[in-house]
mmCIF file of C-alpha atoms and ligand atoms in Angstrom:
data_model
loop_
_atom_site.group_PDB
_atom_site.id
_atom_site.type_symbol
_atom_site.label_atom_id
_atom_site.label_comp_id
_atom_site.label_asym_id
_atom_site.label_seq_id
_atom_site.Cartn_x
_atom_site.Cartn_y
_atom_site.Cartn_z
ATOM 1 C CA MET A 1 84.896 91.579 152.469
ATOM 2 C CA SER A 2 87.717 92.139 149.942
ATOM 3 C CA GLU A 3 88.491 95.718 148.976
ATOM 4 C CA THR A 4 88.150 96.993 145.408
ATOM 5 C CA PRO A 5 91.666 97.575 144.014
ATOM 6 C CA ALA A 6 92.702 101.229 143.666
ATOM 7 C CA VAL A 7 93.447 100.826 139.962
ATOM 8 C CA ARG A 8 91.274 98.834 137.563
ATOM 9 C CA VAL A 9 91.406 98.635 133.793
ATOM 10 C CA ILE A 10 88.283 97.747 131.826
ATOM 11 C CA GLY A 11 89.421 96.252 128.548
ATOM 12 C CA LEU A 12 90.203 93.315 126.337
ATOM 13 C CA TRP A 13 93.700 92.070 125.463
ATOM 14 C CA SER A 14 93.140 92.463 121.713
ATOM 15 C CA SER A 15 92.591 96.232 121.789
ATOM 16 C CA PRO A 16 95.604 98.372 120.875
ATOM 17 C CA PHE A 17 94.114 101.144 122.998
ATOM 18 C CA VAL A 18 93.974 98.888 126.032
ATOM 19 C CA ILE A 19 97.538 97.727 125.382
ATOM 20 C CA ARG A 20 98.680 101.344 125.798
ATOM 21 C CA VAL A 21 97.251 101.544 129.283
ATOM 22 C CA LEU A 22 98.778 98.236 130.341
ATOM 23 C CA ILE A 23 102.234 99.294 129.122
ATOM 24 C CA ALA A 24 102.025 102.650 130.918
ATOM 25 C CA LEU A 25 100.972 100.997 134.208
ATOM 26 C CA LYS A 26 103.723 98.399 133.886
ATOM 27 C CA LEU A 27 106.342 101.101 133.192
ATOM 28 C CA LYS A 28 105.322 102.884 136.373
ATOM 29 C CA GLY A 29 105.121 99.668 138.375
ATOM 30 C CA VAL A 30 101.463 100.249 139.262
ATOM 31 C CA GLU A 31 99.453 97.207 140.392
ATOM 32 C CA TYR A 32 96.044 96.930 138.755
ATOM 33 C CA GLU A 33 93.097 94.654 138.291
ATOM 34 C CA PHE A 34 92.180 93.802 134.704
ATOM 35 C CA VAL A 35 88.402 93.723 134.250
ATOM 36 C CA GLU A 36 87.974 91.808 131.030
ATOM 37 C CA GLU A 37 85.158 92.582 128.614
ATOM 38 C CA VAL A 38 83.537 89.907 126.448
ATOM 39 C CA VAL A 39 83.472 90.469 122.671
ATOM 40 C CA GLY A 40 80.093 91.754 121.564
ATOM 41 C CA LYS A 41 78.730 92.303 125.089
ATOM 42 C CA LYS A 42 79.477 95.628 126.731
ATOM 43 C CA SER A 43 79.372 95.259 130.501
ATOM 44 C CA GLU A 44 77.233 97.460 132.718
ATOM 45 C CA LEU A 45 80.472 98.680 134.304
ATOM 46 C CA LEU A 46 81.799 99.801 130.896
ATOM 47 C CA LEU A 47 78.541 101.511 129.896
ATOM 48 C CA LYS A 48 78.371 103.288 133.227
ATOM 49 C CA SER A 49 82.060 104.252 133.211
ATOM 50 C CA ASN A 50 82.291 105.523 129.620
ATOM 51 C CA PRO A 51 78.731 106.621 128.831
ATOM 52 C CA VAL A 52 79.840 108.982 126.054
ATOM 53 C CA HIS A 53 81.814 106.620 123.798
ATOM 54 C CA LYS A 54 81.051 103.232 125.431
ATOM 55 C CA LYS A 55 84.540 102.110 124.421
ATOM 56 C CA ILE A 56 87.483 100.373 126.042
ATOM 57 C CA PRO A 57 89.818 101.130 127.715
ATOM 58 C CA VAL A 58 88.567 102.793 130.860
ATOM 59 C CA LEU A 59 90.873 103.323 133.824
ATOM 60 C CA LEU A 60 89.159 103.360 137.198
ATOM 61 C CA HIS A 61 91.259 105.117 139.811
ATOM 62 C CA HIS A 62 89.680 104.849 143.244
ATOM 63 C CA GLY A 63 86.439 104.268 141.331
ATOM 64 C CA LYS A 64 86.750 107.411 139.196
ATOM 65 C CA PRO A 65 86.638 106.666 135.456
ATOM 66 C CA ILE A 66 89.029 108.052 132.835
ATOM 67 C CA SER A 67 88.500 107.266 129.157
ATOM 68 C CA GLU A 68 90.485 107.593 125.908
ATOM 69 C CA SER A 69 93.780 105.716 125.861
ATOM 70 C CA LEU A 70 96.063 108.680 125.250
ATOM 71 C CA VAL A 71 94.356 110.697 127.976
ATOM 72 C CA ILE A 72 94.782 107.737 130.319
ATOM 73 C CA VAL A 73 98.489 107.359 129.490
ATOM 74 C CA GLN A 74 99.052 111.041 130.281
ATOM 75 C CA TYR A 75 97.069 110.702 133.509
ATOM 76 C CA ILE A 76 99.209 107.734 134.577
ATOM 77 C CA ASP A 77 102.361 109.717 133.815
ATOM 78 C CA GLU A 78 101.139 112.642 135.925
ATOM 79 C CA VAL A 79 99.772 110.680 138.881
ATOM 80 C CA TRP A 80 102.777 108.354 139.188
ATOM 81 C CA SER A 81 105.282 111.023 138.172
ATOM 82 C CA SER A 82 107.918 109.882 140.621
ATOM 83 C CA ASP A 83 107.589 106.182 139.764
ATOM 84 C CA GLY A 84 109.453 104.687 136.801
ATOM 85 C CA PRO A 85 110.587 106.681 133.785
ATOM 86 C CA ALA A 86 108.733 109.814 132.636
ATOM 87 C CA ILE A 87 106.458 108.861 129.739
ATOM 88 C CA LEU A 88 106.112 112.316 128.206
ATOM 89 C CA PRO A 89 109.226 114.428 127.661
ATOM 90 C CA ALA A 90 109.824 117.348 130.021
ATOM 91 C CA ASP A 91 110.321 119.822 127.191
ATOM 92 C CA ARG A 92 107.016 121.409 126.111
ATOM 93 C CA TYR A 93 107.869 121.471 122.419
ATOM 94 C CA ALA A 94 108.969 117.827 122.488
ATOM 95 C CA ARG A 95 105.670 116.959 124.209
ATOM 96 C CA ALA A 96 103.687 118.766 121.522
ATOM 97 C CA VAL A 97 105.597 116.946 118.776
ATOM 98 C CA GLU A 98 104.906 113.555 120.361
ATOM 99 C CA ARG A 99 101.220 114.395 120.791
ATOM 100 C CA PHE A 100 101.061 115.456 117.147
ATOM 101 C CA TRP A 101 102.423 112.095 115.971
ATOM 102 C CA ALA A 102 100.184 110.134 118.332
ATOM 103 C CA GLN A 103 97.143 111.920 116.907
ATOM 104 C CA TYR A 104 98.392 111.268 113.382
ATOM 105 C CA ILE A 105 98.846 107.549 114.132
ATOM 106 C CA ASP A 106 95.306 107.212 115.495
ATOM 107 C CA GLY A 107 93.926 108.881 112.373
ATOM 108 C CA VAL A 108 95.636 106.465 109.985
ATOM 109 C CA PHE A 109 96.134 103.092 111.672
ATOM 110 C CA PRO A 110 92.669 101.991 112.896
ATOM 111 C CA PRO A 111 90.757 102.391 109.609
ATOM 112 C CA ALA A 112 93.585 100.873 107.532
ATOM 113 C CA ILE A 113 93.964 97.917 109.918
ATOM 114 C CA LEU A 114 90.208 97.222 109.951
ATOM 115 C CA THR A 115 90.160 97.181 106.148
ATOM 116 C CA LEU A 116 93.217 94.915 105.908
ATOM 117 C CA LYS A 117 91.749 92.555 108.507
ATOM 118 C CA GLY A 118 88.576 92.362 106.429
ATOM 119 C CA THR A 119 86.465 93.662 109.352
ATOM 120 C CA ASP A 120 85.603 96.773 107.327
ATOM 121 C CA ASP A 121 84.931 96.967 103.616
ATOM 122 C CA GLY A 122 87.367 99.026 101.652
ATOM 123 C CA ASP A 123 90.181 98.767 99.199
ATOM 124 C CA LYS A 124 92.945 96.657 100.738
ATOM 125 C CA ASP A 125 95.647 97.970 98.387
ATOM 126 C CA GLU A 126 94.719 101.530 99.269
ATOM 127 C CA ALA A 127 94.767 100.725 102.992
ATOM 128 C CA ALA A 128 98.175 99.033 102.696
ATOM 129 C CA GLY A 129 99.462 102.059 100.773
ATOM 130 C CA LYS A 130 98.264 104.438 103.495
ATOM 131 C CA LEU A 131 99.863 102.362 106.243
ATOM 132 C CA SER A 132 103.136 102.079 104.322
ATOM 133 C CA ALA A 133 103.253 105.823 103.726
ATOM 134 C CA ALA A 134 102.554 106.481 107.411
ATOM 135 C CA LEU A 135 105.265 104.046 108.494
ATOM 136 C CA GLN A 136 107.696 105.793 106.169
ATOM 137 C CA LEU A 137 106.948 109.138 107.825
ATOM 138 C CA LEU A 138 107.274 107.536 111.254
ATOM 139 C CA GLU A 139 110.615 106.005 110.253
ATOM 140 C CA GLU A 140 111.859 109.537 109.541
ATOM 141 C CA ALA A 141 110.333 110.841 112.768
ATOM 142 C CA PHE A 142 112.035 108.052 114.715
ATOM 143 C CA VAL A 143 115.446 109.030 113.349
ATOM 144 C CA LYS A 144 114.849 112.659 114.383
ATOM 145 C CA LEU A 145 113.253 112.075 117.780
ATOM 146 C CA SER A 146 115.284 109.153 119.115
ATOM 147 C CA HIS A 147 118.642 110.944 118.693
ATOM 148 C CA GLY A 148 120.338 107.640 117.893
ATOM 149 C CA LYS A 149 118.921 105.970 121.019
ATOM 150 C CA HIS A 150 116.696 102.913 121.257
ATOM 151 C CA TYR A 151 113.242 104.477 121.563
ATOM 152 C CA PHE A 152 111.245 107.484 120.403
ATOM 153 C CA GLY A 153 111.533 108.438 124.070
ATOM 154 C CA GLY A 154 115.341 108.147 123.957
ATOM 155 C CA ASP A 155 116.753 105.713 126.500
ATOM 156 C CA SER A 156 113.378 104.653 127.834
ATOM 157 C CA VAL A 157 109.974 103.764 126.431
ATOM 158 C CA GLY A 158 107.932 106.967 126.080
ATOM 159 C CA TYR A 159 104.573 108.290 124.922
ATOM 160 C CA LEU A 160 105.134 107.750 121.209
ATOM 161 C CA ASP A 161 106.638 104.313 121.760
ATOM 162 C CA ILE A 162 103.397 103.434 123.532
ATOM 163 C CA ALA A 163 101.139 105.155 120.977
ATOM 164 C CA LEU A 164 102.696 103.412 117.977
ATOM 165 C CA GLY A 165 103.905 100.264 119.735
ATOM 166 C CA SER A 166 100.338 99.336 120.650
ATOM 167 C CA TYR A 167 99.678 98.629 116.951
ATOM 168 C CA VAL A 168 102.759 96.471 116.306
ATOM 169 C CA GLY A 169 101.065 93.117 117.011
ATOM 170 C CA LEU A 170 98.085 94.053 114.845
ATOM 171 C CA VAL A 171 100.244 95.340 111.992
ATOM 172 C CA LYS A 172 102.138 92.033 112.005
ATOM 173 C CA ALA A 173 98.801 90.201 112.059
ATOM 174 C CA VAL A 174 97.399 92.080 109.065
ATOM 175 C CA GLU A 175 100.631 91.397 107.172
ATOM 176 C CA LYS A 176 99.731 87.718 107.533
ATOM 177 C CA ILE A 177 95.990 88.097 106.923
ATOM 178 C CA ALA A 178 96.267 90.341 103.865
ATOM 179 C CA GLY A 179 99.621 89.061 102.566
ATOM 180 C CA VAL A 180 101.253 92.485 102.595
ATOM 181 C CA SER A 181 104.586 93.622 103.929
ATOM 182 C CA LEU A 182 104.577 96.708 106.152
ATOM 183 C CA LEU A 183 107.011 96.670 109.088
ATOM 184 C CA ASP A 184 109.674 95.426 106.744
ATOM 185 C CA GLU A 185 113.361 95.868 107.468
ATOM 186 C CA ALA A 186 113.998 96.730 103.816
ATOM 187 C CA LYS A 187 111.414 99.552 103.904
ATOM 188 C CA VAL A 188 111.586 100.899 107.453
ATOM 189 C CA PRO A 189 114.842 99.555 108.920
ATOM 190 C CA ASN A 190 114.869 101.646 112.083
ATOM 191 C CA LEU A 191 111.224 100.975 112.905
ATOM 192 C CA ALA A 192 111.611 97.245 112.271
ATOM 193 C CA VAL A 193 114.463 97.036 114.800
ATOM 194 C CA TRP A 194 112.578 99.363 117.201
ATOM 195 C CA ALA A 195 109.454 97.168 117.029
ATOM 196 C CA ASP A 196 111.356 93.986 117.936
ATOM 197 C CA ARG A 197 113.219 95.734 120.743
ATOM 198 C CA LEU A 198 110.026 97.291 122.120
ATOM 199 C CA CYS A 199 108.114 93.993 122.078
ATOM 200 C CA ALA A 200 110.902 92.381 124.134
ATOM 201 C CA HIS A 201 110.924 95.189 126.740
ATOM 202 C CA PRO A 202 109.881 93.908 130.198
ATOM 203 C CA ALA A 203 107.031 96.437 130.446
ATOM 204 C CA VAL A 204 105.725 95.481 127.018
ATOM 205 C CA VAL A 205 106.412 91.799 126.510
ATOM 206 C CA ASP A 206 103.213 90.596 128.217
ATOM 207 C CA ALA A 207 101.009 93.411 126.910
ATOM 208 C CA ILE A 208 101.492 92.855 123.157
ATOM 209 C CA PRO A 209 100.393 89.377 122.149
ATOM 210 C CA ASP A 210 102.082 87.832 119.151
ATOM 211 C CA ALA A 211 100.695 88.226 115.655
ATOM 212 C CA ASP A 212 99.244 84.701 115.508
ATOM 213 C CA LYS A 213 97.033 85.366 118.535
ATOM 214 C CA PHE A 214 95.655 88.491 116.828
ATOM 215 C CA VAL A 215 95.136 86.563 113.581
ATOM 216 C CA GLU A 216 93.211 83.826 115.401
ATOM 217 C CA PHE A 217 91.082 86.403 117.259
ATOM 218 C CA SER A 218 90.376 88.411 114.090
ATOM 219 C CA VAL A 219 89.257 85.357 112.135
ATOM 220 C CA LYS A 220 87.083 84.107 115.002
ATOM 221 C CA TYR A 221 85.520 87.305 116.316
ATOM 222 C CA GLY A 222 86.308 90.250 113.999
ATOM 223 C CA SER A 223 86.951 92.880 116.636
ATOM 224 C CA PHE A 224 85.461 94.238 119.855
ATOM 225 C CA SER A 225 83.870 97.092 117.899
ATOM 226 C CA LYS A 226 82.558 94.839 115.108
ATOM 227 C CA PRO A 227 82.069 91.355 116.481
ATOM 228 C CA ILE A 228 81.268 88.685 113.888
ATOM 229 C CA ASN A 229 80.910 85.708 116.180
ATOM 230 C CA ALA A 230 80.835 86.737 119.807
ATOM 231 C CA PRO A 231 80.670 84.027 122.479
ATOM 232 C CA LYS A 232 77.183 83.563 123.969
HETATM 233 N N1 GSH B 1 90.020 106.727 120.839
HETATM 234 C C1 GSH B 1 89.737 105.639 121.723
HETATM 235 C C2 GSH B 1 89.442 104.404 120.883
HETATM 236 C C3 GSH B 1 88.961 103.234 121.722
HETATM 237 C C4 GSH B 1 88.322 102.150 120.861
HETATM 238 O O1 GSH B 1 87.994 102.338 119.684
HETATM 239 N N2 GSH B 1 88.119 100.998 121.491
HETATM 240 C C5 GSH B 1 87.420 99.934 120.789
HETATM 241 C C6 GSH B 1 88.117 98.593 121.056
HETATM 242 S S1 GSH B 1 89.618 98.459 120.173
HETATM 243 C C7 GSH B 1 86.012 99.831 121.338
HETATM 244 O O2 GSH B 1 85.795 99.858 122.518
HETATM 245 N N3 GSH B 1 85.025 99.730 120.434
HETATM 246 C C8 GSH B 1 83.666 99.601 120.811
HETATM 247 C C9 GSH B 1 82.771 100.394 119.939
HETATM 248 O O3 GSH B 1 83.228 100.989 118.937
HETATM 249 O O4 GSH B 1 81.571 100.428 120.204
HETATM 250 C C10 GSH B 1 90.921 105.412 122.658
HETATM 251 O O5 GSH B 1 92.037 105.819 122.303
HETATM 252 O O6 GSH B 1 90.727 104.884 123.764
#
Protein backbone atom coordinates (compact mmCIF):
# COMPACT_ATOMS: atom_id res chain seq x y z
CA MET A 1 0.00 0.00 0.00
CA SER A 2 1.47 3.40 -0.96
CA GLU A 3 1.87 5.96 1.80
CA THR A 4 0.07 9.31 1.77
CA PRO A 5 2.66 12.04 1.09
CA ALA A 6 3.57 14.22 4.09
CA VAL A 7 2.62 17.41 2.26
CA ARG A 8 -0.44 17.76 0.03
CA VAL A 9 -1.95 20.85 -1.52
CA ILE A 10 -5.65 20.93 -2.38
CA GLY A 11 -6.09 23.47 -5.14
CA LEU A 12 -6.44 24.41 -8.77
CA TRP A 13 -3.71 25.96 -10.93
CA SER A 14 -5.82 29.02 -11.78
CA SER A 15 -6.15 30.28 -8.21
CA PRO A 16 -3.76 33.06 -7.19
CA PHE A 17 -4.09 31.86 -3.61
CA VAL A 18 -2.98 28.37 -4.56
CA ILE A 19 -0.09 29.80 -6.58
CA ARG A 20 1.24 31.37 -3.36
CA VAL A 21 1.47 28.01 -1.65
CA LEU A 22 3.19 26.37 -4.61
CA ILE A 23 5.81 29.13 -4.78
CA ALA A 24 6.51 28.93 -1.04
CA LEU A 25 6.93 25.12 -1.17
CA LYS A 26 9.18 25.38 -4.21
CA LEU A 27 11.33 28.06 -2.53
CA LYS A 28 11.85 25.76 0.43
CA GLY A 29 12.42 22.71 -1.75
CA VAL A 30 9.53 20.82 -0.16
CA GLU A 31 8.10 17.87 -2.12
CA TYR A 32 4.31 17.81 -2.26
CA GLU A 33 1.38 16.14 -3.90
CA PHE A 34 -1.03 18.42 -5.76
CA VAL A 35 -4.63 17.32 -5.22
CA GLU A 36 -6.47 19.05 -8.02
CA GLU A 37 -10.03 20.29 -7.60
CA VAL A 38 -12.52 20.38 -10.47
CA VAL A 39 -14.19 23.72 -11.29
CA GLY A 40 -17.67 23.87 -9.82
CA LYS A 41 -17.35 20.65 -7.79
CA LYS A 42 -15.86 20.93 -4.32
CA SER A 43 -14.34 17.61 -3.30
CA GLU A 44 -15.23 15.85 -0.07
CA LEU A 45 -11.59 16.27 0.94
CA LEU A 46 -11.82 20.06 0.48
CA LEU A 47 -15.14 20.35 2.36
CA LYS A 48 -13.79 18.24 5.19
CA SER A 49 -10.44 20.06 5.31
CA ASN A 50 -11.74 23.64 5.15
CA PRO A 51 -15.25 23.38 6.60
CA VAL A 52 -15.37 27.07 7.55
CA HIS A 53 -14.64 28.74 4.19
CA LYS A 54 -14.74 25.71 1.83
CA LYS A 55 -12.07 27.42 -0.26
CA ILE A 56 -8.78 26.49 -1.88
CA PRO A 57 -5.93 26.31 -1.07
CA VAL A 58 -5.64 23.90 1.82
CA LEU A 59 -2.26 22.54 2.88
CA LEU A 60 -2.35 19.10 4.46
CA HIS A 61 0.73 18.45 6.56
CA HIS A 62 0.78 14.89 7.86
CA GLY A 63 -2.99 15.00 7.31
CA LYS A 64 -3.52 18.17 9.36
CA PRO A 65 -5.26 20.93 7.38
CA ILE A 66 -4.19 24.58 7.22
CA SER A 67 -6.28 27.11 5.31
CA GLU A 68 -5.88 30.69 4.05
CA SER A 69 -3.00 31.23 1.65
CA LEU A 70 -1.10 33.81 3.67
CA VAL A 71 -1.40 31.72 6.83
CA ILE A 72 -0.10 28.74 4.87
CA VAL A 73 2.87 30.68 3.47
CA GLN A 74 3.84 31.74 7.00
CA TYR A 75 3.44 28.17 8.24
CA ILE A 76 5.73 26.89 5.47
CA ASP A 77 8.31 29.54 6.37
CA GLU A 78 8.22 28.51 10.03
CA VAL A 79 8.19 24.74 9.57
CA TRP A 80 10.95 24.68 6.94
CA SER A 81 12.87 27.57 8.51
CA SER A 82 16.26 26.08 7.79
CA ASP A 83 15.47 25.16 4.18
CA GLY A 84 15.82 27.72 1.39
CA PRO A 85 15.60 31.46 1.90
CA ALA A 86 13.54 32.99 4.73
CA ILE A 87 10.21 34.13 3.30
CA LEU A 88 9.35 36.68 5.98
CA PRO A 89 12.00 39.18 7.08
CA ALA A 90 13.66 38.65 10.46
CA ASP A 91 12.97 42.19 11.61
CA ARG A 92 9.58 42.47 13.35
CA TYR A 93 8.75 45.89 11.92
CA ALA A 94 9.65 44.76 8.40
CA ARG A 95 7.39 41.72 8.89
CA ALA A 96 4.50 43.93 9.99
CA VAL A 97 4.98 46.19 6.97
CA GLU A 98 4.92 43.23 4.58
CA ARG A 99 1.82 41.81 6.25
CA PHE A 100 0.13 45.20 5.96
CA TRP A 101 0.74 45.33 2.20
CA ALA A 102 -0.33 41.72 1.70
CA GLN A 103 -3.62 42.47 3.45
CA TYR A 104 -4.04 45.60 1.35
CA ILE A 105 -3.43 43.64 -1.87
CA ASP A 106 -6.05 41.02 -0.97
CA GLY A 107 -8.58 43.76 -0.28
CA VAL A 108 -8.15 45.41 -3.68
CA PHE A 109 -7.09 42.82 -6.26
CA PRO A 110 -9.72 40.04 -6.12
CA PRO A 111 -12.85 42.19 -6.53
CA ALA A 112 -11.25 44.38 -9.23
CA ILE A 113 -9.98 41.34 -11.16
CA LEU A 114 -13.38 39.59 -11.01
CA THR A 115 -15.06 42.71 -12.39
CA LEU A 116 -12.49 43.15 -15.17
CA LYS A 117 -12.77 39.48 -16.10
CA GLY A 118 -16.53 39.91 -16.36
CA THR A 119 -17.13 37.21 -13.71
CA ASP A 120 -18.67 39.83 -11.41
CA ASP A 121 -20.88 42.73 -12.41
CA GLY A 122 -19.46 46.13 -11.73
CA ASP A 123 -17.99 49.13 -13.41
CA LYS A 124 -14.91 48.05 -15.35
CA ASP A 125 -13.44 51.57 -15.54
CA GLU A 126 -13.78 51.93 -11.79
CA ALA A 127 -12.15 48.53 -11.22
CA ALA A 128 -9.27 49.39 -13.56
CA GLY A 129 -8.83 52.71 -11.74
CA LYS A 130 -8.66 50.97 -8.36
CA LEU A 131 -6.10 48.45 -9.61
CA SER A 132 -3.99 51.18 -11.22
CA ALA A 133 -4.01 53.25 -8.04
CA ALA A 134 -3.03 50.19 -5.99
CA LEU A 135 -0.20 49.33 -8.38
CA GLN A 136 1.05 52.90 -8.11
CA LEU A 137 1.20 52.61 -4.32
CA LEU A 138 2.92 49.23 -4.63
CA GLU A 139 5.45 50.72 -7.06
CA GLU A 140 6.38 53.22 -4.35
CA ALA A 141 6.44 50.50 -1.70
CA PHE A 142 8.72 48.39 -3.90
CA VAL A 143 11.24 51.23 -4.19
CA LYS A 144 11.27 51.62 -0.39
CA LEU A 145 11.28 47.96 0.61
CA SER A 146 13.59 46.43 -2.00
CA HIS A 147 16.49 48.80 -1.20
CA GLY A 148 17.57 48.76 -4.85
CA LYS A 149 17.58 44.95 -4.97
CA HIS A 150 15.57 42.65 -7.22
CA TYR A 151 12.65 41.72 -4.98
CA PHE A 152 10.45 43.14 -2.24
CA GLY A 153 12.32 40.60 -0.13
CA GLY A 154 15.70 42.03 -1.21
CA ASP A 155 17.98 39.47 -2.82
CA SER A 156 15.48 36.64 -2.63
CA VAL A 157 11.78 36.14 -3.24
CA GLY A 158 9.90 36.96 -0.02
CA TYR A 159 6.41 37.18 1.46
CA LEU A 160 5.30 40.25 -0.46
CA ASP A 161 6.77 38.97 -3.71
CA ILE A 162 4.59 35.90 -3.22
CA ALA A 163 1.51 37.86 -2.10
CA LEU A 164 1.56 40.23 -5.07
CA GLY A 165 3.30 37.95 -7.57
CA SER A 166 0.45 35.45 -7.36
CA TYR A 167 -1.77 37.98 -9.18
CA VAL A 168 0.66 38.81 -12.01
CA GLY A 169 -0.68 36.21 -14.47
CA LEU A 170 -4.27 37.25 -13.78
CA VAL A 171 -3.51 40.97 -14.06
CA LYS A 172 -1.91 40.33 -17.46
CA ALA A 173 -4.96 38.26 -18.43
CA VAL A 174 -7.45 40.98 -17.49
CA GLU A 175 -5.38 43.50 -19.44
CA LYS A 176 -6.16 41.36 -22.49
CA ILE A 177 -9.78 40.59 -21.59
CA ALA A 178 -10.78 44.15 -20.69
CA GLY A 179 -8.36 45.98 -23.00
CA VAL A 180 -6.76 47.98 -20.20
CA SER A 181 -3.14 48.61 -19.37
CA LEU A 182 -2.08 48.02 -15.77
CA LEU A 183 1.38 46.50 -15.26
CA ASP A 184 2.72 48.95 -17.77
CA GLU A 185 6.37 49.94 -17.86
CA ALA A 186 5.40 53.57 -18.50
CA LYS A 187 3.21 53.66 -15.36
CA VAL A 188 4.94 51.33 -12.91
CA PRO A 189 8.46 50.81 -14.28
CA ASN A 190 9.92 49.05 -11.26
CA LEU A 191 6.97 46.70 -10.84
CA ALA A 192 6.92 45.85 -14.54
CA VAL A 193 10.57 44.76 -14.42
CA TRP A 194 9.99 43.00 -11.06
CA ALA A 195 7.03 41.05 -12.49
CA ASP A 196 9.02 39.73 -15.46
CA ARG A 197 11.97 38.82 -13.25
CA LEU A 198 9.74 37.10 -10.68
CA CYS A 199 7.89 35.06 -13.32
CA ALA A 200 11.23 33.76 -14.63
CA HIS A 201 12.48 32.75 -11.15
CA PRO A 202 12.98 28.96 -10.88
CA ALA A 203 10.61 28.70 -7.90
CA VAL A 204 7.92 30.65 -9.72
CA VAL A 205 8.19 29.84 -13.40
CA ASP A 206 6.01 26.71 -13.24
CA ALA A 207 3.55 28.10 -10.68
CA ILE A 208 2.35 31.17 -12.62
CA PRO A 209 0.80 30.17 -15.93
CA ASP A 210 0.98 32.67 -18.75
CA ALA A 211 -1.77 35.20 -19.34
CA ASP A 212 -3.26 33.33 -22.31
CA LYS A 213 -3.92 30.24 -20.18
CA PHE A 214 -5.80 32.41 -17.65
CA VAL A 215 -7.73 34.12 -20.46
CA GLU A 216 -8.77 30.76 -21.92
CA PHE A 217 -9.80 29.45 -18.47
CA SER A 218 -11.74 32.63 -17.62
CA VAL A 219 -13.69 32.58 -20.87
CA LYS A 220 -14.46 28.86 -20.55
CA TYR A 221 -15.19 28.48 -16.85
CA GLY A 222 -15.38 31.90 -15.14
CA SER A 223 -13.57 31.03 -11.94
CA PHE A 224 -13.48 28.35 -9.25
CA SER A 225 -15.66 30.53 -7.02
CA LYS A 226 -18.13 31.42 -9.80
CA PRO A 227 -18.09 28.68 -12.39
CA ILE A 228 -20.03 29.43 -15.58
CA ASN A 229 -19.46 26.18 -17.41
CA ALA A 230 -17.93 23.56 -15.17
CA PRO A 231 -17.01 20.18 -16.66
CA LYS A 232 -19.53 17.42 -15.84
N1 LIG B 1 -8.52 34.37 1.56
C1 LIG B 1 -8.43 33.08 0.94
C2 LIG B 1 -9.10 33.16 -0.43
C3 LIG B 1 -9.21 31.81 -1.10
C4 LIG B 1 -10.20 31.83 -2.26
O1 LIG B 1 -11.00 32.76 -2.44
N2 LIG B 1 -10.15 30.76 -3.05
C5 LIG B 1 -11.12 30.65 -4.13
C6 LIG B 1 -10.42 30.14 -5.40
S1 LIG B 1 -9.45 31.39 -6.14
C7 LIG B 1 -12.15 29.61 -3.74
O2 LIG B 1 -11.84 28.56 -3.25
N3 LIG B 1 -13.44 29.94 -3.95
C8 LIG B 1 -14.50 29.06 -3.65
C9 LIG B 1 -15.66 29.76 -3.06
O3 LIG B 1 -15.66 31.01 -2.96
O4 LIG B 1 -16.62 29.10 -2.69
C10 LIG B 1 -6.97 32.67 0.82
O5 LIG B 1 -6.10 33.55 0.84
O6 LIG B 1 -6.68 31.46 0.77
